[in-house]
XYZ file of N, CA and C in Angstrom:
612
model
N -8.854 11.418 -13.201
C -8.966 11.526 -14.042
C -7.821 9.822 -13.641
N -7.761 8.576 -14.560
C -7.237 7.771 -13.890
C -5.567 7.186 -13.243
N -4.588 8.864 -13.111
C -3.668 8.426 -12.126
C -4.452 8.956 -10.755
N -5.592 9.393 -10.385
C -5.654 9.342 -8.882
C -6.640 8.299 -8.876
N -7.453 8.155 -10.010
C -7.560 6.238 -9.642
C -7.261 5.766 -8.593
N -5.733 5.194 -9.655
C -4.658 4.391 -10.015
C -3.980 4.144 -8.135
N -4.019 5.827 -7.388
C -3.457 6.249 -6.412
C -4.353 5.549 -5.726
N -5.927 5.731 -5.381
C -6.645 5.355 -4.463
C -7.145 3.703 -4.452
N -6.486 3.047 -5.572
C -6.524 1.522 -5.772
C -5.324 0.927 -4.772
N -4.169 1.536 -5.455
C -2.444 1.164 -4.762
C -3.158 1.620 -3.338
N -3.342 3.132 -2.305
C -3.246 3.370 -1.564
C -5.085 2.100 -0.709
N -5.418 1.973 -0.913
C -6.827 1.071 -0.654
C -6.330 -0.268 -0.194
N -5.592 -0.988 -1.483
C -4.930 -2.052 -1.135
C -3.592 -2.096 0.008
N -3.360 -1.279 -0.156
C -2.373 -1.433 1.073
C -2.928 -0.920 2.341
N -4.254 0.100 2.648
C -5.013 -0.487 3.829
C -5.594 -1.885 4.200
N -5.720 -2.276 2.555
C -7.008 -4.077 3.048
C -5.904 -4.635 3.418
N -4.102 -4.498 2.518
C -3.151 -5.438 3.598
C -2.966 -5.651 4.735
N -2.591 -4.199 5.357
C -2.810 -3.891 7.067
C -3.879 -4.385 7.285
N -5.130 -3.787 7.082
C -6.640 -4.444 7.721
C -6.132 -5.791 8.188
N -5.995 -6.593 6.865
C -6.645 -8.181 7.266
C -5.537 -8.780 8.546
N -4.301 -8.115 8.147
C -3.328 -9.047 9.107
C -3.372 -8.619 10.542
N -4.196 -6.892 10.733
C -5.024 -6.937 12.451
C -5.898 -7.183 13.093
N -6.633 -7.592 12.055
C -8.070 -8.125 12.069
C -7.934 -9.493 12.907
N -7.507 -10.210 11.625
C -6.967 -11.848 11.182
C -8.501 -12.106 11.074
N -8.920 -11.528 10.324
C -10.433 -12.055 9.537
C -10.554 -12.854 8.886
N -11.845 -13.952 8.701
C -11.977 -14.901 8.034
C -12.065 -14.675 6.551
N -12.465 -13.075 6.206
C -12.989 -13.121 4.699
C -11.934 -11.623 4.398
N -10.714 -11.877 3.891
C -9.786 -11.005 3.723
C -10.053 -9.877 2.579
N -9.443 -8.611 2.993
C -10.385 -8.190 1.556
C -9.027 -7.759 0.642
N -9.039 -7.785 -0.673
C -8.347 -7.738 -1.378
C -9.022 -6.533 -3.062
N -8.403 -5.877 -4.179
C -8.859 -4.691 -4.624
C -8.572 -5.447 -6.160
N -9.584 -5.296 -6.451
C -9.742 -5.920 -7.854
C -8.345 -5.796 -8.993
N -7.741 -6.616 -9.843
C -6.935 -6.378 -10.600
C -7.315 -5.274 -12.000
N -6.276 -4.557 -11.925
C -6.441 -3.931 -13.653
C -5.015 -3.183 -13.966
N -5.280 -2.806 -15.361
C -3.945 -2.644 -16.081
C -4.505 -0.953 -16.809
N -3.146 -0.128 -16.838
C -3.298 0.582 -17.966
C -3.512 0.965 -18.891
N -4.165 0.968 -19.861
C -3.946 0.365 -21.428
C -4.191 1.898 -21.728
N -3.610 2.310 -23.167
C -3.956 3.175 -24.696
C -5.036 2.894 -25.744
N -6.005 3.979 -25.169
C -6.924 3.468 -26.369
C -6.489 2.994 -27.931
N -6.753 1.719 -28.867
C -6.109 1.935 -30.050
C -7.403 1.817 -30.477
N -8.522 1.460 -30.368
C -10.079 1.596 -31.179
C -10.986 2.253 -30.262
N -12.072 3.094 -31.519
C -12.902 3.496 -30.425
C -14.371 3.834 -31.180
N -15.458 3.029 -31.341
C -16.220 2.633 -32.207
C -16.918 4.027 -32.264
N -17.114 4.018 -30.655
C -18.051 4.721 -30.042
C -17.822 6.442 -29.830
N -16.468 6.571 -29.546
C -15.237 7.533 -29.734
C -15.093 8.634 -28.117
N -16.043 7.027 -27.322
C -15.493 7.856 -25.893
C -14.952 5.848 -25.361
N -13.917 5.848 -24.894
C -12.918 7.243 -24.085
C -12.048 7.238 -26.211
N -11.880 8.198 -26.029
C -11.370 8.865 -27.492
C -9.931 8.049 -27.891
N -9.638 7.672 -28.766
C -8.458 7.384 -29.125
C -6.905 8.045 -28.773
N -6.279 7.156 -28.222
C -5.137 7.745 -28.317
C -5.116 8.263 -25.993
N -6.375 8.214 -26.021
C -6.607 8.119 -24.133
C -5.932 7.052 -23.844
N -4.904 7.310 -22.450
C -5.252 6.372 -21.033
C -6.121 6.304 -20.494
N -5.873 4.657 -19.908
C -7.917 3.757 -19.567
C -7.474 3.074 -18.443
N -7.965 3.066 -17.258
C -7.683 2.005 -16.567
C -8.727 0.657 -16.998
N -8.176 -0.529 -17.137
C -9.250 -1.760 -17.402
C -9.007 -2.620 -16.109
N -10.119 -3.323 -15.463
C -10.407 -4.099 -14.471
C -10.192 -5.551 -15.166
N -10.340 -6.509 -14.523
C -10.461 -7.655 -14.064
C -11.982 -7.337 -13.700
N -13.080 -8.437 -15.028
C -14.442 -8.828 -14.325
C -14.548 -9.477 -13.353
N -15.640 -8.685 -12.281
C -16.021 -9.787 -10.808
C -17.190 -10.441 -11.470
N -16.375 -11.849 -11.300
C -17.803 -12.879 -11.020
C -18.416 -13.059 -9.816
N -19.697 -12.945 -9.817
C -20.433 -13.412 -8.293
C -21.221 -12.335 -8.259
N -22.119 -12.232 -7.260
C -23.032 -11.126 -6.467
C -22.596 -9.691 -6.302
N -22.679 -8.855 -6.795
C -21.443 -7.780 -6.656
C -22.904 -6.837 -5.855
N -22.214 -6.375 -4.902
C -22.709 -5.944 -3.478
C -22.483 -3.608 -3.599
N -23.133 -3.414 -3.346
C -22.556 -1.732 -2.651
C -22.759 -1.806 -0.759
N -21.722 -2.119 -0.269
C -21.497 -1.753 0.818
C -21.903 -0.682 1.302
N -21.180 0.399 1.672
C -20.997 1.433 1.879
C -20.701 2.494 0.555
N -21.594 3.754 0.933
C -20.950 4.962 -0.087
C -19.912 5.738 0.611
N -19.664 7.187 -0.224
C -18.926 7.529 0.448
C -19.611 8.931 0.934
N -21.200 8.741 1.439
C -21.612 10.132 1.262
C -22.692 9.688 2.767
N -22.417 8.479 3.276
C -22.774 8.214 4.667
C -23.609 7.400 4.697
N -24.119 6.769 3.687
C -25.005 5.399 3.214
C -24.570 4.471 3.516
N -25.272 3.598 3.600
C -24.775 2.057 4.577
C -26.018 1.105 4.125
N -25.514 -0.664 3.622
C -26.396 -0.994 2.999
C -27.434 -1.695 4.393
N -28.353 -1.697 4.064
C -29.383 -2.135 5.149
C -28.539 -4.572 5.666
N -28.901 -4.096 7.352
C -27.994 -4.748 7.875
C -26.075 -5.245 7.610
N -26.007 -4.745 6.806
C -24.089 -4.530 6.879
C -23.375 -4.777 8.243
N -23.935 -4.415 9.180
C -22.910 -4.653 10.037
C -23.056 -5.686 10.581
N -24.063 -6.958 10.369
C -24.181 -8.249 10.778
C -23.598 -8.836 9.637
N -24.396 -8.601 8.268
C -23.567 -9.552 7.737
C -22.080 -9.407 6.714
N -21.964 -8.012 6.538
C -20.985 -7.637 5.948
C -20.035 -6.691 7.126
N -19.380 -7.294 8.421
C -19.200 -6.560 9.301
C -17.236 -6.047 9.195
N -17.186 -6.723 8.130
C -15.791 -6.131 7.869
C -15.537 -4.960 6.956
N -16.923 -4.695 6.082
C -16.719 -3.352 5.913
C -16.540 -1.987 6.178
N -17.554 -2.029 7.414
C -17.801 -0.856 7.936
C -16.804 -0.563 8.735
N -16.128 -1.522 9.337
C -14.980 -1.511 10.237
C -14.064 -1.434 9.592
N -13.682 -1.802 8.314
C -12.327 -1.505 7.538
C -11.930 0.000 7.307
N -13.293 0.446 7.150
C -13.477 2.060 6.730
C -13.047 2.738 8.103
N -13.606 2.548 9.594
C -13.334 3.166 10.428
C -12.256 2.998 11.230
N -11.743 1.441 10.478
C -10.072 1.177 10.540
C -9.148 2.088 10.304
N -10.172 2.299 8.978
C -8.644 3.308 8.126
C -8.494 4.063 8.610
N -9.841 5.385 9.035
C -9.500 6.545 9.407
C -8.972 6.692 10.827
N -9.388 5.818 11.546
C -8.701 5.277 12.719
C -7.172 5.437 12.744
N -6.286 4.326 12.197
C -5.183 3.893 11.597
C -4.645 5.170 11.296
N -4.905 6.324 10.177
C -4.834 7.780 9.817
C -4.734 8.709 11.023
N -5.156 8.599 11.868
C -5.073 9.277 12.937
C -5.911 10.379 12.535
N -7.343 10.010 11.931
C -8.178 10.688 11.357
C -7.954 11.671 10.010
N -6.646 11.129 9.512
C -6.640 11.942 8.191
C -6.961 11.050 6.753
N -7.696 10.079 6.822
C -7.660 9.648 5.801
C -9.110 8.167 6.315
N -9.515 8.405 5.031
C -10.784 7.022 5.784
C -11.871 6.057 4.228
N -10.973 5.367 4.339
C -11.851 4.456 3.401
C -12.915 3.800 3.171
N -13.146 3.958 1.628
C -15.049 3.942 1.914
C -15.153 4.075 0.231
N -16.983 3.576 0.278
C -17.569 3.842 -0.948
C -17.096 2.166 -1.642
N -17.101 1.435 -0.747
C -16.686 0.098 -0.411
C -17.848 -0.679 -1.624
N -17.814 -1.527 -2.508
C -18.267 -1.972 -3.592
C -17.630 -3.218 -4.033
N -18.224 -4.394 -3.912
C -17.618 -5.524 -4.585
C -18.383 -7.088 -4.965
N -17.994 -8.231 -5.104
C -18.182 -9.107 -4.189
C -17.288 -9.998 -3.337
N -17.633 -11.073 -2.777
C -18.058 -11.837 -1.603
C -17.591 -13.032 -1.792
N -16.575 -13.963 -1.959
C -17.013 -14.756 -2.376
C -15.683 -15.889 -1.070
N -15.857 -17.270 -1.836
C -14.912 -17.609 -0.586
C -13.493 -17.782 -0.200
N -13.380 -17.110 -0.594
C -11.760 -16.598 -0.111
C -11.422 -14.747 0.270
N -12.686 -14.690 0.301
C -12.877 -13.055 0.545
C -13.606 -12.012 0.137
N -13.306 -10.988 0.311
C -14.144 -9.644 -0.548
C -13.079 -8.952 -1.769
N -13.356 -9.090 -2.729
C -12.624 -8.248 -3.745
C -13.396 -6.683 -4.029
N -12.797 -5.557 -4.189
C -13.360 -4.307 -3.784
C -13.459 -3.350 -5.386
N -14.198 -2.830 -6.330
C -13.491 -2.283 -7.305
C -14.414 -0.624 -7.056
N -13.394 0.766 -7.495
C -13.626 1.361 -7.420
C -13.779 2.386 -6.774
N -13.140 2.205 -5.184
C -12.972 2.928 -4.117
C -12.828 4.381 -3.955
N -13.473 4.683 -2.490
C -13.169 6.052 -2.339
C -12.231 6.342 -1.008
N -10.899 7.244 -1.013
C -10.966 7.952 -0.340
C -10.861 9.137 0.290
N -11.379 9.319 1.351
C -11.507 10.931 1.942
C -10.617 11.645 2.561
N -10.215 12.195 2.538
C -9.060 13.166 3.135
C -9.346 14.401 3.774
N -8.396 14.901 4.489
C -9.427 16.145 5.413
C -8.499 17.542 4.188
N -7.553 17.236 3.040
C -7.097 18.611 2.153
C -8.003 17.994 1.199
N -9.040 17.260 0.941
C -9.638 17.063 0.008
C -8.468 16.629 -1.991
N -7.668 15.801 -1.172
C -6.567 15.229 -1.942
C -6.452 14.348 -3.123
N -8.174 13.421 -2.476
C -7.983 12.450 -3.537
C -9.265 12.802 -5.087
N -9.796 13.581 -5.191
C -10.109 13.418 -6.509
C -11.867 13.882 -6.130
N -13.059 13.720 -7.189
C -14.263 14.200 -6.961
C -14.428 13.547 -6.440
N -14.129 12.236 -5.717
C -14.865 10.970 -4.719
C -15.010 11.229 -3.871
N -14.025 12.042 -3.338
C -13.394 12.564 -1.575
C -14.096 13.811 -1.121
N -15.160 13.316 -0.302
C -15.772 13.986 0.036
C -15.936 15.019 1.711
N -14.258 14.463 1.531
C -13.227 15.406 2.974
C -13.849 15.926 3.791
N -14.220 16.510 4.663
C -14.323 16.188 6.197
C -15.760 15.915 6.311
N -16.438 16.788 5.561
C -18.080 16.000 5.121
C -18.163 14.494 5.185
N -17.433 14.051 4.088
C -18.215 12.120 3.860
C -17.594 11.658 5.123
N -16.469 12.600 5.863
C -16.200 11.793 7.174
C -17.073 11.851 8.438
N -17.659 13.242 8.188
C -18.506 13.538 9.231
C -19.789 12.156 9.215
N -20.584 12.154 7.724
C -21.800 11.593 6.886
C -21.097 10.530 7.816
N -20.325 9.549 7.438
C -19.888 8.152 7.567
C -20.047 7.821 8.729
N -20.050 8.629 9.752
C -19.870 8.718 11.429
C -20.764 8.837 11.784
N -22.193 9.250 11.485
C -23.624 10.035 11.518
C -23.957 8.157 11.216
N -23.797 7.939 10.530
C -24.772 6.215 10.386
C -24.424 5.575 10.160
N -22.677 5.127 10.918
C -21.710 3.984 11.003
C -22.543 3.734 12.657
N -22.236 1.773 12.677
C -22.858 1.256 13.197
C -21.170 -0.134 14.226
N -20.419 0.884 15.412
C -19.586 0.068 15.088
C -19.526 -1.876 15.152
N -19.052 -2.730 14.540
C -19.334 -3.839 14.531
C -18.691 -4.631 15.113
N -18.750 -6.399 15.357
C -17.583 -7.225 16.167
C -16.409 -6.698 15.893
N -16.268 -6.333 14.500
C -14.828 -6.432 14.319
C -13.945 -5.115 14.932
N -15.414 -3.881 14.567
C -14.664 -2.311 15.594
C -14.660 -2.868 16.656
N -14.738 -3.638 17.584
C -14.625 -3.933 19.119
C -13.341 -4.472 18.946
N -13.747 -5.787 18.325
C -12.402 -6.442 18.727
C -11.065 -6.164 18.151
N -10.517 -4.856 17.600
C -9.673 -3.937 17.840
C -9.732 -2.536 18.429
N -10.698 -2.692 19.052
C -11.058 -1.623 20.515
C -10.432 0.107 19.517
N -11.533 -0.541 18.894
C -11.369 1.403 17.952
C -12.954 2.125 18.112
N -13.803 1.068 18.707
C -15.429 2.095 19.072
C -15.161 3.092 19.523
N -14.373 3.433 20.445
C -13.871 4.424 21.393
C -13.725 5.784 20.628
N -13.044 5.642 19.733
C -12.434 6.702 18.398
C -13.304 6.609 17.595
N -14.149 7.349 18.159
C -15.000 8.317 16.954
C -15.943 9.252 17.450
N -15.860 10.513 16.642
C -16.329 12.118 17.127
C -17.696 12.161 17.231
N -17.638 12.682 17.780
C -19.398 12.832 18.833
C -19.966 14.239 17.855
N -20.373 13.246 16.851
C -21.581 14.646 15.278
C -22.490 14.500 15.846
N -23.153 14.094 16.767
C -25.007 14.239 17.340
C -25.596 16.013 16.503
N -24.824 17.086 17.393
C -25.008 18.115 17.360
C -25.079 19.047 15.854
N -24.550 18.032 15.098
C -24.727 18.404 13.536
C -25.385 17.660 12.594
N -26.495 16.780 13.202
C -27.271 15.778 12.550
C -28.283 16.605 11.396
N -28.358 17.951 11.850
C -29.506 18.879 11.148
C -28.230 19.248 10.481
N -27.549 19.890 10.855
C -27.056 20.475 9.840
C -26.067 19.550 8.551
N -25.375 18.812 8.646
C -25.207 17.927 7.400
C -25.837 17.337 6.619
N -26.559 16.512 7.245
C -28.098 15.647 6.623
C -28.673 16.208 5.866
N -28.790 17.815 6.052
C -30.145 18.743 5.671
C -29.136 19.115 3.813
N -27.615 19.190 3.990
C -27.146 19.087 2.707
C -27.538 18.220 1.677
N -27.945 18.352 0.472
C -27.959 17.724 -0.165
C -26.184 17.417 -1.582
N -25.924 17.007 -0.974
C -24.356 15.936 -1.207
C -24.957 15.401 -2.178
N -24.275 15.430 -3.700
C -24.592 14.246 -4.117
C -23.985 13.003 -4.166
N -24.139 12.226 -4.682
C -24.043 10.673 -5.014
C -22.711 10.459 -4.903
N -22.088 10.510 -5.752
C -20.567 10.082 -6.898
C -19.565 11.100 -6.639
N -20.212 12.407 -7.081
C -18.783 13.327 -7.033
C -19.125 14.601 -7.070
N -17.774 15.250 -6.110
C -18.153 16.417 -5.654
C -16.755 17.615 -6.433
N -17.902 18.390 -6.775
C -17.132 19.744 -7.461
C -16.623 20.770 -6.470
N -15.851 21.134 -7.214
C -15.496 22.773 -5.880
C -16.819 23.546 -5.912
N -17.419 23.631 -6.988
C -18.934 24.097 -6.992
C -20.269 23.402 -5.763
N -19.733 22.675 -5.079
C -20.714 21.743 -4.460
C -20.058 22.616 -3.115
N -18.663 21.736 -2.604
C -18.091 22.101 -1.615
C -18.826 23.923 -1.317
N -18.207 24.732 -2.246
C -18.779 26.795 -2.311
C -20.115 26.239 -1.772
N -21.411 25.696 -1.567
C -22.415 25.613 -1.185
C -22.419 25.299 0.208
N -21.078 24.629 0.899
C -21.284 23.955 2.069
C -21.523 25.511 3.083
N -22.096 25.872 4.071
C -22.283 27.474 5.091
C -20.787 26.852 5.427
N -19.774 28.004 5.408
C -18.790 27.754 6.220
C -18.485 27.478 7.377
N -20.107 27.804 8.727
C -19.863 26.636 10.022
C -19.871 25.930 9.847
N -20.793 25.046 9.627
C -20.653 23.308 9.394
C -19.328 23.085 8.901
N -18.789 23.383 7.888
C -17.411 22.623 7.877
C -16.437 22.951 9.091
N -16.544 24.077 9.272
C -15.765 24.151 10.931
C -15.982 23.334 11.873
N -17.570 23.024 11.866
C -17.730 22.576 13.328
C -17.841 20.916 12.502
N -17.635 20.353 11.728
C -17.240 19.322 11.284
C -15.982 18.463 11.332
N -14.934 19.866 11.580
C -13.863 19.735 11.581
C -13.385 19.459 12.884
N -14.418 20.280 13.836
C -13.623 20.460 14.938
C -14.443 18.951 15.738
N -14.885 18.156 15.186
C -15.445 17.663 16.291
C -14.440 16.230 15.892
N -14.162 16.368 14.699
C -13.267 15.031 13.796
C -11.977 15.249 14.463
N -11.202 15.955 14.848
C -10.411 16.412 15.239
C -10.131 16.745 16.542
N -11.093 16.264 17.383
C -11.594 16.405 18.908
C -10.997 15.311 19.149
N -11.221 14.100 18.732
C -11.403 12.299 18.838
C -9.322 12.251 18.979
N -9.667 11.280 20.821
C -8.050 11.363 20.705
C -8.378 10.190 20.537
N -6.502 9.744 20.074
C -6.340 8.435 18.994
C -5.203 8.097 20.346
């Protein structure tokens, strides 16, 4: 729903502002501007008349997906777009393991990154259908390679040891975008417990 989406956009923008300040990056991160509008005309019926929707500014430039919400990372992302995985890692450390900003996509221009449609993972699955909770966090760290920015922020050592979970998590068929309560119920409980324990074992 748009209220959850708006909350994710606002919090991602707040995270990005703090990350830009502490990382002193040459390519600051921002989130695309948007507005909330009521549908007053609909030729196709989707969205429906009277519904409220989020409307974003058009992103000019070469659109790229950098990292997903389920562990996928763009090839060469750590060297070509080092701010993206570092931003996700930093958001997790900054919240002491409670949240992780991911599903980062958008454009990079001379002024920096402009992102759209991010996701936030949380321990309580509090951010809608794209919040894969501890499972998404685990999948992120299974593929995450710390970048030069991670090292400059001294967060490289602050990550869970998930090597013993490799076959358990990666063997689960995670949806590419949305995660329903039914999808969560398909995950063996011991995988959830082991993942959460590994994440909570990190000392901040």
